[in-house]
Each structure stands twice: as structure tokens, then as C-alpha cells.
Amino acid sequence: MSRLILCSDDFAYSPAISAAIVALAHAGKINAVSCMAVMPGWAEDARMLADLPAHVEIGLHLTLTEEAPRTAMPRFAPDGRMPRVDPLAAAASRWTVPLDEVATEISAQFDAFFAALRRPPAFVDGHQHVHVLPGIRDLVLAETAARAPGAWVRDCTDGAAAMLARPFTGKAIGSAWHSRGLRAAAAALGLRTNDGFAGHYNFRGDYAALFPRFLRRPGPMHLVMCHPGAGERTGDGIAAARIVEAKALHRLPIADMAVAEGLAFPA
């Protein structure tokens, strides 16, 4: 049977978001948590992860946009804050990103993850999918292979028929385009990737109504990203959507929905 990985991104973005994610994990509604070890509250929030159910995977959500870095990055973040994703993607496409600074920052976020949890991440991905960008992906894969060789890496691609069955097909196609070649590059280093990817939407509307379409035409290791949360944090453009997602995920019979699509969940 294929496996569903329902992964909540952005743990440690704020204490309220972290608490909402942990509540969903304890309720059996998600089975993976992706952590922003760059955040100043990471070490404190990480204590909430101590007694999660054993089947819940805990991964590293590498962050290279908009937050303060853990390391000095005079060229990448000259004002002390990392760039927004669109300028970063444009710079990566031109190969003008200071990759030496990015490599040091990636290593520091791995260090912070290990310092808090005393173990390597079960998987690695990127906030706003920055881990797939040219140049940056090579650094992420190399660091993962060296520091967490048993981890899997998020591949943001899906099958063509599956993408057509998803809401916001254009977003799915865009992610797949940027991720092309990632799976082969990961495999060359002995790293696994998910096979099947969904979760794109516009952070508006009826999330519960959209969710079933994320499960259609699943891959054998089908990853669905989500962004549940609570509370507000200055600059969080999807704060309202996080609350809607959290309520919907608590309410939906996710295990039954998964089985109906041939997916094992939560294990």
C-alpha cells in the first residue's frame, strides 16, 4: 500500500503555530513536522516535540528567506535579514547567489536542529521550496548526505495526470519545473525522495473542500504539505489560513480518506 505523509511546515515560526502543529500530531492528524531551526524560539519550541507519537517524523525546514540568519551573511543578507523568495530565485537562476555564505548557514541550521533534538532530521526540505533552487540544491543535498544520510529530501514534483487532478495546477507545475532533476541528484548521493507531492493552494477559501484533491492519484510515498497554526505573528501573510487549516485537519477523517485513495496513514 502507498504511504501518505501529511507534513506540517513552519514549526517554530511562532510558539502558537508550534503548539497547534503538536496538537494535530497528538490527535493523529499529521505524521510529519518540518522545523525552522533558524528561528530564535526554535530551542524552546523544540521541547514540545519530546513526546510526539513514535510514527511522527521530524524534519528540517531549511530557511533562506526573510528571517534573520544564524550566521554572518554580509552579501546574502547585508541588512541582517535574508531575501524574499522571488529575488532569491532570480539570483539563483543567474548563479549570483554567494553560495559560500549559504553553505555555512545551511550547516548552522543543521547544527541547531541537532543541538535541540540530539538526532539528525528524518527528512529535509526548504521553506518556500528554496532547497530546489540552482546551486542551493547541491549544497542541501551534500549537507544532508553528510549529516543525515538516512533522511529523505522533499521532491516538489508530481505526475502529470496527478497535477491535473489537483487544485491550482499552475502552482503544482511550477514547483515540478523548479524541482526537475532533484530526484536523480539525490539518488546519486544515496538519498531518498518522496514520490508524489501535493498541497498547493492560494491560502484562501474552503480548505476542507480542497483537501480531498490533494490525495487523488497518489504516488507510492505521497507527500502532502500543510501549514496549520494559531495566533498571529507580524508579517505572517497566511495567518488566517493557518487557523482554517488547523480546524479543518482536526475535523476531517484523514485516515479514512487516505485509505479510500489506497494510502496508509498515519504510519
Tab-separated table of C-alpha atoms in Angstrom:
chain	number	residue	atom	x	y	z
A	1	MET	CA	0.000	0.000	0.000
A	2	SER	CA	1.240	3.501	-0.794
A	3	ARG	CA	2.000	5.751	2.134
A	4	LEU	CA	0.627	9.206	2.919
A	5	ILE	CA	2.954	11.680	4.583
A	6	LEU	CA	0.940	14.665	5.765
A	7	CYS	CA	3.590	17.174	6.745
A	8	SER	CA	3.071	20.408	8.618
A	9	ASP	CA	5.619	23.021	7.613
A	10	ASP	CA	6.789	26.020	9.659
A	11	PHE	CA	7.167	24.560	13.160
A	12	ALA	CA	8.876	27.252	15.337
A	13	TYR	CA	7.614	30.117	13.167
A	14	SER	CA	5.858	31.174	16.377
A	15	PRO	CA	5.018	29.423	19.668
A	16	ALA	CA	1.300	29.435	18.821
A	17	ILE	CA	1.923	27.810	15.456
A	18	SER	CA	4.188	25.214	17.053
A	19	ALA	CA	1.554	24.363	19.674
A	20	ALA	CA	-1.130	23.975	17.010
A	21	ILE	CA	1.086	21.626	14.993
A	22	VAL	CA	1.888	19.490	18.041
A	23	ALA	CA	-1.816	19.241	18.895
A	24	LEU	CA	-2.527	17.886	15.407
A	25	ALA	CA	0.290	15.354	15.723
A	26	HIS	CA	-1.069	14.096	19.045
A	27	ALA	CA	-4.546	13.882	17.512
A	28	GLY	CA	-3.244	11.615	14.743
A	29	LYS	CA	-3.967	14.168	12.021
A	30	ILE	CA	-0.421	14.715	10.722
A	31	ASN	CA	2.567	12.391	10.686
A	32	ALA	CA	5.461	14.716	9.825
A	33	VAL	CA	6.655	18.050	11.225
A	34	SER	CA	9.108	20.291	9.386
A	35	CYS	CA	11.059	22.599	11.696
A	36	MET	CA	12.509	26.079	11.172
A	37	ALA	CA	15.690	25.735	13.216
A	38	VAL	CA	16.685	29.248	12.144
A	39	MET	CA	14.060	30.839	14.381
A	40	PRO	CA	15.123	32.434	17.689
A	41	GLY	CA	12.451	30.444	19.541
A	42	TRP	CA	13.431	27.117	17.997
A	43	ALA	CA	15.203	25.606	21.023
A	44	GLU	CA	12.283	26.474	23.306
A	45	ASP	CA	9.607	25.251	20.886
A	46	ALA	CA	11.566	22.051	20.202
A	47	ARG	CA	10.727	20.906	23.734
A	48	MET	CA	7.139	20.415	22.561
A	49	LEU	CA	8.363	17.647	20.252
A	50	ALA	CA	9.699	15.459	23.038
A	51	ASP	CA	6.662	13.226	23.474
A	52	LEU	CA	5.226	13.046	19.970
A	53	PRO	CA	3.948	9.646	18.811
A	54	ALA	CA	6.790	7.499	17.510
A	55	HIS	CA	5.452	7.419	13.941
A	56	VAL	CA	5.659	11.216	13.553
A	57	GLU	CA	8.749	12.144	11.542
A	58	ILE	CA	10.593	15.328	12.489
A	59	GLY	CA	12.490	17.105	9.736
A	60	LEU	CA	14.440	20.260	8.982
A	61	HIS	CA	12.717	23.098	7.118
A	62	LEU	CA	15.807	24.924	5.841
A	63	THR	CA	15.091	28.644	5.746
A	64	LEU	CA	16.900	31.072	3.458
A	65	THR	CA	14.251	33.756	3.042
A	66	GLU	CA	13.010	36.721	5.076
A	67	GLU	CA	14.290	35.635	8.503
A	68	ALA	CA	17.470	36.633	10.334
A	69	PRO	CA	20.191	34.068	9.571
A	70	ARG	CA	22.116	32.171	12.221
A	71	THR	CA	25.432	33.145	10.649
A	72	ALA	CA	27.016	36.321	9.311
A	73	MET	CA	25.917	36.733	5.678
A	74	PRO	CA	27.229	40.162	4.560
A	75	ARG	CA	26.476	39.556	0.884
A	76	PHE	CA	23.381	37.357	1.132
A	77	ALA	CA	21.711	39.260	3.993
A	78	PRO	CA	23.517	42.616	4.243
A	79	ASP	CA	20.784	44.164	6.395
A	80	GLY	CA	20.603	41.169	8.709
A	81	ARG	CA	17.566	39.628	7.040
A	82	MET	CA	17.570	37.059	4.245
A	83	PRO	CA	15.977	37.988	0.892
A	84	ARG	CA	12.432	37.328	-0.250
A	85	VAL	CA	11.956	34.198	-2.320
A	86	ASP	CA	11.427	35.825	-5.729
A	87	PRO	CA	14.696	37.809	-5.732
A	88	LEU	CA	16.495	34.754	-4.395
A	89	ALA	CA	15.097	32.531	-7.149
A	90	ALA	CA	16.116	35.107	-9.763
A	91	ALA	CA	19.654	35.319	-8.353
A	92	ALA	CA	19.918	31.539	-8.217
A	93	SER	CA	18.893	31.277	-11.869
A	94	ARG	CA	21.752	33.658	-12.713
A	95	TRP	CA	24.163	31.811	-10.408
A	96	THR	CA	24.893	35.009	-8.480
A	97	VAL	CA	24.000	33.732	-5.004
A	98	PRO	CA	27.011	33.788	-2.600
A	99	LEU	CA	26.983	30.042	-2.153
A	100	ASP	CA	29.807	30.037	0.364
A	101	GLU	CA	27.671	32.023	2.788
A	102	VAL	CA	24.636	29.860	2.076
A	103	ALA	CA	26.628	26.680	2.739
A	104	THR	CA	27.713	27.981	6.129
A	105	GLU	CA	24.137	28.944	7.006
A	106	ILE	CA	22.762	25.550	5.966
A	107	SER	CA	25.333	23.841	8.171
A	108	ALA	CA	24.403	26.113	11.083
A	109	GLN	CA	20.721	25.210	10.747
A	110	PHE	CA	21.640	21.519	10.801
A	111	ASP	CA	23.695	22.238	13.934
A	112	ALA	CA	20.747	23.986	15.599
A	113	PHE	CA	18.421	21.092	14.793
A	114	PHE	CA	20.827	18.559	16.260
A	115	ALA	CA	21.558	20.694	19.320
A	116	ALA	CA	17.868	20.813	20.239
A	117	LEU	CA	16.837	17.240	19.383
A	118	ARG	CA	20.125	15.325	19.668
A	119	ARG	CA	19.461	13.482	16.413
A	120	PRO	CA	19.581	14.180	12.685
A	121	PRO	CA	16.417	15.153	10.812
A	122	ALA	CA	14.266	12.374	9.380
A	123	PHE	CA	13.820	14.474	6.243
A	124	VAL	CA	14.989	17.784	4.801
A	125	ASP	CA	13.103	20.379	2.798
A	126	GLY	CA	13.114	24.137	2.291
A	127	HIS	CA	10.877	26.981	3.392
A	128	GLN	CA	9.211	28.240	0.209
A	129	HIS	CA	10.991	25.334	-1.540
A	130	VAL	CA	14.322	27.154	-1.680
A	131	HIS	CA	16.129	23.816	-1.380
A	132	VAL	CA	15.429	23.070	-5.062
A	133	LEU	CA	16.999	26.265	-6.459
A	134	PRO	CA	20.108	26.045	-8.680
A	135	GLY	CA	23.331	25.903	-6.686
A	136	ILE	CA	21.476	25.805	-3.379
A	137	ARG	CA	20.146	22.313	-4.062
A	138	ASP	CA	23.673	20.938	-4.431
A	139	LEU	CA	24.600	22.368	-1.024
A	140	VAL	CA	21.453	20.981	0.599
A	141	LEU	CA	21.939	17.518	-0.846
A	142	ALA	CA	25.624	17.387	0.078
A	143	GLU	CA	24.958	18.531	3.653
A	144	THR	CA	22.097	16.065	4.024
A	145	ALA	CA	24.179	13.185	2.700
A	146	ALA	CA	26.954	14.045	5.161
A	147	ARG	CA	24.861	14.882	8.215
A	148	ALA	CA	21.652	12.854	7.791
A	149	PRO	CA	22.296	10.071	5.258
A	150	GLY	CA	19.156	8.214	6.315
A	151	ALA	CA	16.916	11.207	5.645
A	152	TRP	CA	14.694	11.712	2.648
A	153	VAL	CA	14.523	15.009	0.752
A	154	ARG	CA	11.363	16.735	-0.434
A	155	ASP	CA	10.846	16.499	-4.186
A	156	CYS	CA	8.184	19.003	-5.266
A	157	THR	CA	7.209	17.081	-8.398
A	158	ASP	CA	4.095	15.075	-9.145
A	159	GLY	CA	2.842	13.005	-12.052
A	160	ALA	CA	1.287	14.868	-14.980
A	161	ALA	CA	-2.146	13.300	-14.517
A	162	ALA	CA	-1.952	13.910	-10.783
A	163	MET	CA	-1.138	17.585	-11.234
A	164	LEU	CA	-4.167	17.984	-13.499
A	165	ALA	CA	-6.309	16.487	-10.733
A	166	ARG	CA	-5.043	18.971	-8.158
A	167	PRO	CA	-6.369	22.399	-7.294
A	168	PHE	CA	-4.124	25.219	-8.523
A	169	THR	CA	-2.479	23.103	-11.195
A	170	GLY	CA	-0.276	26.019	-12.250
A	171	LYS	CA	1.426	26.108	-8.854
A	172	ALA	CA	1.999	22.354	-8.993
A	173	ILE	CA	3.537	22.602	-12.452
A	174	GLY	CA	5.759	25.481	-11.348
A	175	SER	CA	7.086	23.523	-8.396
A	176	ALA	CA	7.708	20.498	-10.589
A	177	TRP	CA	9.615	22.634	-13.098
A	178	HIS	CA	11.896	24.100	-10.463
A	179	SER	CA	12.480	20.633	-8.953
A	180	ARG	CA	13.401	18.886	-12.185
A	181	GLY	CA	16.497	16.732	-11.735
A	182	LEU	CA	16.373	16.814	-7.938
A	183	ARG	CA	15.404	13.170	-7.531
A	184	ALA	CA	18.273	11.956	-9.694
A	185	ALA	CA	20.744	14.226	-7.920
A	186	ALA	CA	19.577	12.954	-4.543
A	187	ALA	CA	19.780	9.330	-5.657
A	188	ALA	CA	23.347	9.874	-6.848
A	189	LEU	CA	24.220	10.683	-3.223
A	190	GLY	CA	22.254	7.736	-1.844
A	191	LEU	CA	19.342	9.885	-0.639
A	192	ARG	CA	15.665	9.030	-0.950
A	193	THR	CA	12.887	11.386	-2.001
A	194	ASN	CA	9.127	11.279	-1.738
A	195	ASP	CA	7.222	10.092	-4.819
A	196	GLY	CA	4.061	12.188	-5.157
A	197	PHE	CA	3.533	15.745	-3.941
A	198	ALA	CA	0.524	17.960	-3.256
A	199	GLY	CA	-0.785	20.719	-1.033
A	200	HIS	CA	-0.656	23.812	-3.249
A	201	TYR	CA	-3.472	26.317	-2.956
A	202	ASN	CA	-3.905	30.087	-2.593
A	203	PHE	CA	-4.343	30.147	1.205
A	204	ARG	CA	-7.941	31.243	0.823
A	205	GLY	CA	-11.327	29.558	0.645
A	206	ASP	CA	-12.618	26.266	1.996
A	207	TYR	CA	-9.544	24.176	2.832
A	208	ALA	CA	-11.627	21.174	3.883
A	209	ALA	CA	-13.254	21.112	0.456
A	210	LEU	CA	-9.884	21.309	-1.307
A	211	PHE	CA	-8.120	18.682	0.794
A	212	PRO	CA	-9.535	15.536	-0.877
A	213	ARG	CA	-7.993	16.620	-4.170
A	214	PHE	CA	-4.529	16.527	-2.570
A	215	LEU	CA	-4.957	12.760	-2.115
A	216	ARG	CA	-6.016	11.856	-5.639
A	217	ARG	CA	-3.694	9.878	-7.905
A	218	PRO	CA	-1.099	9.455	-5.141
A	219	GLY	CA	2.467	8.366	-5.586
A	220	PRO	CA	3.888	5.444	-3.574
A	221	MET	CA	5.361	7.824	-0.964
A	222	HIS	CA	2.809	10.602	-1.291
A	223	LEU	CA	3.709	13.845	0.458
A	224	VAL	CA	1.080	16.486	1.207
A	225	MET	CA	2.343	19.715	2.729
A	226	CYS	CA	0.150	21.796	5.019
A	227	HIS	CA	0.533	24.972	7.086
A	228	PRO	CA	-1.744	24.815	10.130
A	229	GLY	CA	-1.332	27.200	13.022
A	230	ALA	CA	-2.846	29.590	15.507
A	231	GLY	CA	-2.330	33.130	16.716
A	232	GLU	CA	-0.689	35.925	14.780
A	233	ARG	CA	2.864	36.980	14.059
A	234	THR	CA	3.824	40.262	12.441
A	235	GLY	CA	4.471	39.737	8.764
A	236	ASP	CA	2.696	36.381	8.527
A	237	GLY	CA	0.666	36.757	5.368
A	238	ILE	CA	-1.110	33.422	5.799
A	239	ALA	CA	-2.053	33.701	9.475
A	240	ALA	CA	-5.790	33.424	8.813
A	241	ALA	CA	-5.315	30.431	6.503
A	242	ARG	CA	-3.276	28.623	9.158
A	243	ILE	CA	-6.221	28.737	11.556
A	244	VAL	CA	-8.619	27.485	8.873
A	245	GLU	CA	-6.262	24.614	8.036
A	246	ALA	CA	-5.849	23.582	11.662
A	247	LYS	CA	-9.598	23.456	12.229
A	248	ALA	CA	-10.175	21.517	9.008
A	249	LEU	CA	-7.458	18.956	9.734
A	250	HIS	CA	-8.852	18.316	13.210
A	251	ARG	CA	-12.307	17.781	11.741
A	252	LEU	CA	-11.529	15.706	8.633
A	253	PRO	CA	-11.447	11.861	8.823
A	254	ILE	CA	-7.987	11.850	7.277
A	255	ALA	CA	-7.169	8.179	7.882
A	256	ASP	CA	-10.418	7.061	6.214
A	257	MET	CA	-9.890	9.478	3.330
A	258	ALA	CA	-6.376	8.139	2.837
A	259	VAL	CA	-7.486	4.513	2.791
A	260	ALA	CA	-10.125	5.355	0.192
A	261	GLU	CA	-7.292	6.513	-2.095
A	262	GLY	CA	-5.116	3.474	-1.385
A	263	LEU	CA	-2.884	5.235	1.116
A	264	ALA	CA	-1.672	4.017	4.513
A	265	PHE	CA	-1.939	6.647	7.258
A	266	PRO	CA	-0.632	7.592	9.804
A	267	ALA	CA	2.204	5.057	9.768
